[in-house]
C-alpha cells in the first residue's frame, strides 16, 4: 500500500475510534488495531442497516445503508438478526423525543431477536445457533447482522415462535414487572388498566389470568369496539369497558361482584388516568408507564391524603439498567415468560410481518391509529 494511501486509511480509522459504544451498536475501539498489518482485516464484512444521522420525521432521516461489521473479538458475538418490531418508542427515538437517545449516527430499533453465527474465544454461555435478544435500549435491531458484546444480550428459548421471541423483551417484560413489583397480588384481587388493547395491556390480561387475578380493561370507543372486546375477552380479560363507562353509575354494580382494584396501570394520562384513580380501593397503587394522550394526569389531593393512594412511574429501560450488574432477575423473568408462551398462556401479538426491504410500510403503519404491530423480517 503506498505511503500516502496508508496514511489516509490510518487517519480514517483513528477518527472512527472516537465513536461512542452505542454508535451503530458496535464497539469499534475494541476491534480496530491500527497497525500496518491489521488494517485490511479490521472489518470482516458489512450489513444492511436502517441508519439515521439526525433527529426528525422518519421519512426524512432514516436511510437504508451498508454499515461495516468489525472483526469478532474475544468477548464478542456475531449474530444474524431474524425479526425486529417497529414500536412507537422507536419512532420517538428517531424524532428525538425519548428518555434516552443514542449518539448519532445510530441504527434504529430497540427490540428483536437474532441468531448467533459466531462467538469469541472467551464466550462460553452462548453458542452459535442460539437465539438472543438485546438487553438495553438503543441496540439497533433494524439491521441484518450485528457484532456486539456478550453483556449486551441474553439468550431466549428457540422453542417459542419467532414473533414471540422478537416481541418478548419490552412489552411482556413491562407487564410482568408492574404486576410483580408494586403490589402483592393474589387470586381474586383486581387490576384496572387503560390502553388495554396495547401490547402491554394484552400481556397484563394474560399474566393476570394465569395468576387468577381479575382485570378491568378500559379501551377507547371505536368502530370495531365489539370485535376488540371479544379479542380481549378471549385472552382472559374479566371485563372490557370503554372510557365513558368509567364515569357512569353502572360501575357501582360492577364492584358488587368484584373487589375494587388494588393496582391501576396507566399508559394514557389525562382524564383517563384520573378516572382510574376514582375506582381504586384505599391504600392501592397507580403505576404510570406511558402518556399517549400527552395530557397531564389530575391528582386529587384527597386521593393522596385521605385514601393513601400511591402514585408511581415505571420504565422498563431504566429497570434493566438498574439490574445490569446482576442479570438474574432479567433472566428469570424472560424464562418465566417463555414458559408461559410454551403453555399457551401468553400468545404472540397479532402482527403484520414485513420484509426488511419494505421497512417504509412498517414505519408508516406505526404512525396510524388502530394499526396492528408491524415486525420487520430479516431472514
Short mmCIF file of C-alpha atoms in Angstrom, two decimals:
data_model
loop_
_atom_site.label_atom_id
_atom_site.label_comp_id
_atom_site.label_asym_id
_atom_site.label_seq_id
_atom_site.Cartn_x
_atom_site.Cartn_y
_atom_site.Cartn_z
CA UNK A 1 0.00 0.00 0.00
CA UNK A 2 1.53 3.39 -0.97
CA UNK A 3 2.59 5.56 1.95
CA UNK A 4 0.05 8.35 1.26
CA UNK A 5 -2.87 5.91 0.87
CA UNK A 6 -1.86 4.08 4.05
CA UNK A 7 -1.69 7.35 5.97
CA UNK A 8 -5.20 8.26 4.78
CA UNK A 9 -6.60 4.93 5.95
CA UNK A 10 -4.94 5.32 9.33
CA UNK A 11 -6.44 8.79 9.78
CA UNK A 12 -9.87 7.41 8.90
CA UNK A 13 -9.55 4.56 11.39
CA UNK A 14 -8.34 6.88 14.15
CA UNK A 15 -11.39 9.04 13.50
CA UNK A 16 -13.65 6.04 13.93
CA UNK A 17 -12.13 5.36 17.34
CA UNK A 18 -13.87 8.37 18.86
CA UNK A 19 -17.28 6.83 18.25
CA UNK A 20 -19.28 6.15 21.40
CA UNK A 21 -20.13 2.49 22.20
CA UNK A 22 -23.77 2.99 21.20
CA UNK A 23 -22.98 4.34 17.74
CA UNK A 24 -24.02 1.70 15.20
CA UNK A 25 -24.24 -0.68 18.15
CA UNK A 26 -20.64 -1.82 17.67
CA UNK A 27 -17.50 -1.34 19.69
CA UNK A 28 -15.03 -0.19 17.07
CA UNK A 29 -12.34 0.69 19.56
CA UNK A 30 -12.18 -2.86 20.86
CA UNK A 31 -11.87 -4.32 17.38
CA UNK A 32 -9.67 -1.96 15.39
CA UNK A 33 -5.95 -2.43 15.71
CA UNK A 34 -4.33 0.46 13.88
CA UNK A 35 -1.06 -1.12 12.87
CA UNK A 36 0.05 -1.72 9.33
CA UNK A 37 -0.56 -5.46 9.34
CA UNK A 38 -4.13 -5.41 10.67
CA UNK A 39 -5.68 -2.59 8.62
CA UNK A 40 -7.04 -4.93 5.96
CA UNK A 41 -8.73 -7.32 8.43
CA UNK A 42 -10.24 -4.82 10.85
CA UNK A 43 -13.62 -5.20 9.15
CA UNK A 44 -14.81 -8.64 8.13
CA UNK A 45 -17.94 -7.67 6.19
CA UNK A 46 -20.85 -5.26 6.17
CA UNK A 47 -24.60 -5.45 6.77
CA UNK A 48 -27.71 -3.61 5.68
CA UNK A 49 -28.91 -1.21 8.37
CA UNK A 50 -31.53 1.49 8.83
CA UNK A 51 -29.39 4.46 9.85
CA UNK A 52 -30.26 7.97 10.99
CA UNK A 53 -27.74 10.79 11.37
CA UNK A 54 -30.07 13.42 12.78
CA UNK A 55 -33.43 13.52 14.52
CA UNK A 56 -36.66 14.26 12.72
CA UNK A 57 -39.57 12.60 10.86
CA UNK A 58 -38.59 9.08 9.89
CA UNK A 59 -39.24 9.71 6.19
CA UNK A 60 -36.58 12.42 6.23
CA UNK A 61 -33.89 10.91 8.47
CA UNK A 62 -33.95 7.11 8.10
CA UNK A 63 -31.89 5.58 5.29
CA UNK A 64 -31.04 2.01 4.30
CA UNK A 65 -27.24 1.78 4.22
CA UNK A 66 -24.40 -0.72 4.32
CA UNK A 67 -22.61 -0.49 7.66
CA UNK A 68 -19.24 -2.21 8.31
CA UNK A 69 -19.08 -5.04 10.81
CA UNK A 70 -15.94 -5.25 12.97
CA UNK A 71 -13.88 -8.37 13.44
CA UNK A 72 -15.26 -10.65 16.19
CA UNK A 73 -13.17 -10.11 19.31
CA UNK A 74 -12.60 -12.46 22.22
CA UNK A 75 -15.76 -11.43 24.11
CA UNK A 76 -17.91 -10.65 21.09
CA UNK A 77 -20.89 -12.24 19.42
CA UNK A 78 -21.66 -12.10 15.72
CA UNK A 79 -25.37 -12.50 15.12
CA UNK A 80 -27.85 -12.50 12.27
CA UNK A 81 -30.99 -10.53 13.04
CA UNK A 82 -34.13 -12.54 12.36
CA UNK A 83 -37.00 -10.21 13.26
CA UNK A 84 -37.45 -6.78 14.83
CA UNK A 85 -40.70 -4.96 15.69
CA UNK A 86 -41.44 -1.33 14.95
CA UNK A 87 -42.69 0.24 18.19
CA UNK A 88 -43.89 3.78 19.00
CA UNK A 89 -40.80 4.23 21.19
CA UNK A 90 -38.63 3.56 18.13
CA UNK A 91 -40.35 6.39 16.28
CA UNK A 92 -39.96 8.68 19.30
CA UNK A 93 -36.25 7.94 19.36
CA UNK A 94 -35.91 8.82 15.68
CA UNK A 95 -37.73 12.08 16.36
CA UNK A 96 -35.51 12.85 19.37
CA UNK A 97 -38.46 12.63 21.78
CA UNK A 98 -37.40 9.77 24.05
CA UNK A 99 -35.92 9.48 27.51
CA UNK A 100 -32.63 8.06 26.21
CA UNK A 101 -31.15 8.91 22.82
CA UNK A 102 -28.18 7.14 21.22
CA UNK A 103 -25.21 9.05 19.89
CA UNK A 104 -25.56 9.80 16.21
CA UNK A 105 -25.29 8.29 13.71
CA UNK A 106 -27.35 5.39 15.04
CA UNK A 107 -29.26 2.35 13.84
CA UNK A 108 -32.99 2.26 14.56
CA UNK A 109 -34.84 -0.39 16.55
CA UNK A 110 -34.69 -1.40 20.19
CA UNK A 111 -36.29 -4.84 20.21
CA UNK A 112 -35.88 -8.03 18.23
CA UNK A 113 -34.37 -11.50 18.08
CA UNK A 114 -31.18 -12.66 16.43
CA UNK A 115 -29.40 -15.95 15.82
CA UNK A 116 -25.77 -16.34 16.86
CA UNK A 117 -23.40 -17.00 13.94
CA UNK A 118 -20.03 -16.88 15.71
CA UNK A 119 -18.66 -16.19 19.19
CA UNK A 120 -15.30 -15.06 20.50
CA UNK A 121 -12.96 -17.46 22.26
CA UNK A 122 -13.93 -16.14 25.72
CA UNK A 123 -17.69 -16.52 25.18
CA UNK A 124 -18.96 -19.73 26.77
CA UNK A 125 -22.59 -19.30 27.86
CA UNK A 126 -23.83 -18.56 24.32
CA UNK A 127 -23.04 -20.67 21.26
CA UNK A 128 -23.67 -20.50 17.51
CA UNK A 129 -27.28 -21.32 16.68
CA UNK A 130 -28.68 -19.81 19.90
CA UNK A 131 -31.32 -17.11 19.78
CA UNK A 132 -30.64 -13.90 21.67
CA UNK A 133 -32.48 -10.68 22.47
CA UNK A 134 -30.87 -7.34 23.36
CA UNK A 135 -30.86 -6.16 26.95
CA UNK A 136 -30.67 -2.40 26.67
CA UNK A 137 -32.44 0.27 24.69
CA UNK A 138 -30.62 1.62 21.63
CA UNK A 139 -29.15 -1.68 20.47
CA UNK A 140 -30.10 -1.01 16.86
CA UNK A 141 -32.13 -4.04 15.79
CA UNK A 142 -33.14 -2.76 12.36
CA UNK A 143 -30.25 -4.40 10.52
CA UNK A 144 -29.40 -7.75 9.04
CA UNK A 145 -26.35 -8.53 11.21
CA UNK A 146 -24.51 -7.20 14.25
CA UNK A 147 -21.36 -7.72 16.27
CA UNK A 148 -21.90 -6.95 19.94
CA UNK A 149 -20.52 -7.61 23.40
CA UNK A 150 -21.64 -10.63 25.40
CA UNK A 151 -23.09 -8.41 28.11
CA UNK A 152 -25.42 -6.69 25.62
CA UNK A 153 -27.66 -9.71 25.06
CA UNK A 154 -29.31 -12.64 26.81
CA UNK A 155 -30.40 -15.96 25.31
CA UNK A 156 -34.04 -16.77 24.65
CA UNK A 157 -35.55 -20.17 24.04
CA UNK A 158 -35.80 -21.37 20.44
CA UNK A 159 -38.89 -23.48 21.14
CA UNK A 160 -41.20 -20.47 21.05
CA UNK A 161 -42.34 -18.76 17.86
CA UNK A 162 -40.16 -16.21 16.11
CA UNK A 163 -42.71 -13.43 16.70
CA UNK A 164 -42.98 -14.31 20.39
CA UNK A 165 -39.21 -14.14 20.79
CA UNK A 166 -38.93 -10.90 18.82
CA UNK A 167 -41.56 -9.16 20.96
CA UNK A 168 -40.72 -10.64 24.38
CA UNK A 169 -38.13 -8.19 25.69
CA UNK A 170 -40.15 -4.99 26.12
CA UNK A 171 -43.94 -5.22 26.42
CA UNK A 172 -44.41 -8.57 28.21
CA UNK A 173 -41.50 -7.68 30.50
CA UNK A 174 -43.11 -4.31 31.29
CA UNK A 175 -46.39 -6.02 32.17
CA UNK A 176 -44.61 -8.64 34.28
CA UNK A 177 -42.64 -6.14 36.34
CA UNK A 178 -45.58 -3.84 37.01
CA UNK A 179 -47.65 -6.78 38.24
CA UNK A 180 -44.83 -8.13 40.43
CA UNK A 181 -43.07 -5.06 41.83
CA UNK A 182 -45.70 -2.63 43.12
CA UNK A 183 -48.38 -4.69 44.86
CA UNK A 184 -48.56 -8.29 46.05
CA UNK A 185 -51.44 -9.66 44.02
CA UNK A 186 -53.32 -12.81 44.92
CA UNK A 187 -56.07 -14.76 43.18
CA UNK A 188 -59.42 -12.98 43.30
CA UNK A 189 -57.97 -9.46 43.53
CA UNK A 190 -58.41 -6.89 40.77
CA UNK A 191 -56.24 -4.81 38.43
CA UNK A 192 -57.64 -1.97 36.32
CA UNK A 193 -55.86 -0.59 33.27
CA UNK A 194 -56.41 1.83 30.41
CA UNK A 195 -54.94 1.28 26.95
CA UNK A 196 -55.88 -2.35 27.45
CA UNK A 197 -55.61 -3.17 23.75
CA UNK A 198 -51.93 -2.17 23.67
CA UNK A 199 -49.24 -4.84 23.60
CA UNK A 200 -48.51 -4.23 27.29
CA UNK A 201 -52.24 -4.29 28.07
CA UNK A 202 -52.72 -7.63 26.35
CA UNK A 203 -49.78 -9.09 28.26
CA UNK A 204 -51.25 -7.75 31.53
CA UNK A 205 -54.54 -9.53 30.77
CA UNK A 206 -52.83 -12.85 30.12
CA UNK A 207 -50.43 -12.74 33.05
CA UNK A 208 -53.26 -11.79 35.41
CA UNK A 209 -55.41 -14.60 34.06
CA UNK A 210 -52.61 -17.08 34.79
CA UNK A 211 -52.49 -15.73 38.38
CA UNK A 212 -56.27 -15.82 38.88
CA UNK A 213 -56.33 -12.02 39.15
CA UNK A 214 -59.33 -10.16 37.72
CA UNK A 215 -58.83 -7.37 35.19
CA UNK A 216 -60.99 -4.38 34.30
CA UNK A 217 -59.80 -3.28 30.88
CA UNK A 218 -60.52 0.19 29.55
CA UNK A 219 -60.40 0.95 25.82
CA UNK A 220 -61.33 3.91 23.64
CA UNK A 221 -64.58 3.70 21.72
CA UNK A 222 -64.09 2.89 18.03
CA UNK A 223 -65.97 1.46 15.03
CA UNK A 224 -64.91 -2.14 15.76
CA UNK A 225 -65.26 -1.95 19.53
CA UNK A 226 -67.32 -5.16 19.76
CA UNK A 227 -64.65 -7.08 17.86
CA UNK A 228 -61.92 -5.68 20.10
CA UNK A 229 -63.85 -6.55 23.25
CA UNK A 230 -64.22 -10.11 22.00
CA UNK A 231 -60.50 -10.36 21.34
CA UNK A 232 -59.53 -9.14 24.82
CA UNK A 233 -62.09 -11.41 26.48
CA UNK A 234 -60.62 -14.35 24.55
CA UNK A 235 -57.21 -13.51 26.06
CA UNK A 236 -58.65 -13.82 29.56
CA UNK A 237 -59.97 -10.33 30.35
CA UNK A 238 -62.57 -10.30 33.12
CA UNK A 239 -64.29 -7.12 31.92
CA UNK A 240 -63.77 -4.80 28.96
CA UNK A 241 -65.32 -1.33 29.09
CA UNK A 242 -64.99 1.93 27.20
CA UNK A 243 -63.65 5.18 28.64
CA UNK A 244 -67.08 6.74 29.04
CA UNK A 245 -68.27 3.76 31.09
CA UNK A 246 -65.78 4.68 33.84
CA UNK A 247 -67.85 7.76 34.65
CA UNK A 248 -71.25 6.07 34.74
CA UNK A 249 -73.17 4.90 37.85
CA UNK A 250 -73.15 1.35 36.45
CA UNK A 251 -69.58 0.98 37.72
CA UNK A 252 -71.02 0.63 41.22
CA UNK A 253 -72.80 -2.53 40.11
CA UNK A 254 -69.52 -3.96 38.87
CA UNK A 255 -67.98 -3.63 42.32
CA UNK A 256 -70.81 -5.61 43.88
CA UNK A 257 -69.38 -8.73 42.25
CA UNK A 258 -65.73 -7.70 42.08
CA UNK A 259 -63.24 -6.27 44.55
CA UNK A 260 -62.18 -2.71 43.87
CA UNK A 261 -58.80 -2.63 42.13
CA UNK A 262 -55.64 -2.87 44.18
CA UNK A 263 -53.48 -1.77 41.25
CA UNK A 264 -54.09 0.60 38.32
CA UNK A 265 -51.88 0.69 35.23
CA UNK A 266 -51.94 3.93 33.25
CA UNK A 267 -50.47 4.47 29.80
CA UNK A 268 -52.84 7.23 28.65
CA UNK A 269 -52.79 10.05 31.21
CA UNK A 270 -55.24 12.94 31.27
CA UNK A 271 -58.83 12.31 32.34
CA UNK A 272 -58.47 8.61 31.62
CA UNK A 273 -55.89 8.30 34.39
CA UNK A 274 -58.00 10.43 36.73
CA UNK A 275 -60.96 8.12 36.18
CA UNK A 276 -58.85 5.11 37.14
CA UNK A 277 -57.95 6.79 40.43
CA UNK A 278 -61.61 7.20 41.34
CA UNK A 279 -62.21 3.45 41.37
CA UNK A 280 -59.19 2.27 43.35
CA UNK A 281 -59.52 0.91 46.86
CA UNK A 282 -57.84 2.82 49.68
CA UNK A 283 -54.12 2.18 50.04
CA UNK A 284 -53.72 0.98 46.45
CA UNK A 285 -51.22 1.99 43.76
CA UNK A 286 -51.39 3.57 40.32
CA UNK A 287 -48.40 2.99 38.05
CA UNK A 288 -47.90 5.22 35.00
CA UNK A 289 -45.81 3.77 32.18
CA UNK A 290 -46.95 5.93 29.26
CA UNK A 291 -48.72 9.14 28.32
CA UNK A 292 -50.37 8.61 24.96
CA UNK A 293 -52.85 11.46 25.40
CA UNK A 294 -49.96 13.90 26.04
CA UNK A 295 -52.10 15.43 28.78
CA UNK A 296 -51.20 15.78 32.48
CA UNK A 297 -52.67 13.35 34.98
CA UNK A 298 -55.00 15.00 37.53
CA UNK A 299 -54.09 14.05 41.10
CA UNK A 300 -56.83 14.93 43.61
CA UNK A 301 -55.30 15.78 46.97
CA UNK A 302 -57.93 13.72 48.81
CA UNK A 303 -56.85 10.57 46.95
CA UNK A 304 -53.29 11.03 48.23
CA UNK A 305 -54.11 12.30 51.73
CA UNK A 306 -57.26 10.53 52.86
CA UNK A 307 -57.13 7.39 50.71
CA UNK A 308 -53.36 6.88 50.80
CA UNK A 309 -53.15 6.03 47.10
CA UNK A 310 -49.57 5.75 45.89
CA UNK A 311 -48.56 7.18 42.51
CA UNK A 312 -45.54 5.60 40.81
CA UNK A 313 -43.86 5.55 37.44
CA UNK A 314 -42.23 2.68 35.60
CA UNK A 315 -39.84 2.49 32.64
CA UNK A 316 -38.56 -0.91 31.54
CA UNK A 317 -35.36 0.59 30.14
CA UNK A 318 -34.41 2.07 33.49
CA UNK A 319 -35.28 -1.16 35.31
CA UNK A 320 -32.91 -3.09 33.03
CA UNK A 321 -30.14 -0.54 33.54
CA UNK A 322 -30.59 -0.75 37.30
CA UNK A 323 -30.07 -4.52 37.11
CA UNK A 324 -27.17 -4.67 34.64
CA UNK A 325 -24.78 -5.64 37.44
CA UNK A 326 -26.76 -8.83 38.06
CA UNK A 327 -28.89 -10.24 35.25
CA UNK A 328 -30.50 -12.93 37.43
CA UNK A 329 -33.88 -11.18 37.70
CA UNK A 330 -33.96 -10.42 33.99
CA UNK A 331 -33.02 -13.98 33.06
CA UNK A 332 -35.65 -15.45 35.40
CA UNK A 333 -38.31 -13.09 34.02
CA UNK A 334 -37.55 -13.97 30.40
CA UNK A 335 -37.53 -17.67 31.31
CA UNK A 336 -40.91 -17.44 33.05
CA UNK A 337 -42.47 -15.51 30.19
CA UNK A 338 -41.08 -18.03 27.69
CA UNK A 339 -42.62 -20.83 29.73
CA UNK A 340 -45.97 -19.02 29.64
CA UNK A 341 -45.65 -18.87 25.84
CA UNK A 342 -44.95 -22.61 25.70
CA UNK A 343 -48.00 -23.33 27.90
CA UNK A 344 -50.23 -21.19 25.70
CA UNK A 345 -50.81 -18.65 28.50
CA UNK A 346 -49.08 -15.82 26.60
CA UNK A 347 -49.88 -15.77 22.91
CA UNK A 348 -47.81 -13.90 20.37
CA UNK A 349 -49.25 -10.49 19.49
CA UNK A 350 -51.21 -10.24 16.28
CA UNK A 351 -48.64 -8.73 13.93
CA UNK A 352 -48.15 -7.88 10.31
CA UNK A 353 -44.88 -9.31 9.02
CA UNK A 354 -42.97 -7.06 6.62
CA UNK A 355 -39.80 -7.91 4.74
CA UNK A 356 -36.85 -5.79 5.86
CA UNK A 357 -36.52 -4.08 2.48
CA UNK A 358 -40.13 -2.86 2.79
CA UNK A 359 -39.44 -1.08 6.07
CA UNK A 360 -41.25 2.09 4.95
CA UNK A 361 -44.57 0.23 5.06
CA UNK A 362 -43.95 -0.82 8.68
CA UNK A 363 -42.92 2.63 9.89
CA UNK A 364 -45.86 4.32 8.20
CA UNK A 365 -48.27 1.84 9.82
CA UNK A 366 -46.81 2.63 13.24
CA UNK A 367 -47.90 6.26 12.79
CA UNK A 368 -51.51 5.36 12.03
CA UNK A 369 -54.28 4.92 14.66
CA UNK A 370 -55.64 1.44 15.38
CA UNK A 371 -52.86 -0.16 13.35
CA UNK A 372 -51.51 -3.64 14.10
CA UNK A 373 -47.92 -4.02 15.26
CA UNK A 374 -45.58 -4.47 12.30
CA UNK A 375 -42.48 -6.65 12.53
CA UNK A 376 -39.52 -6.49 10.14
CA UNK A 377 -38.44 -9.93 8.97
CA UNK A 378 -34.77 -10.23 8.01
CA UNK A 379 -34.37 -13.92 7.27
#
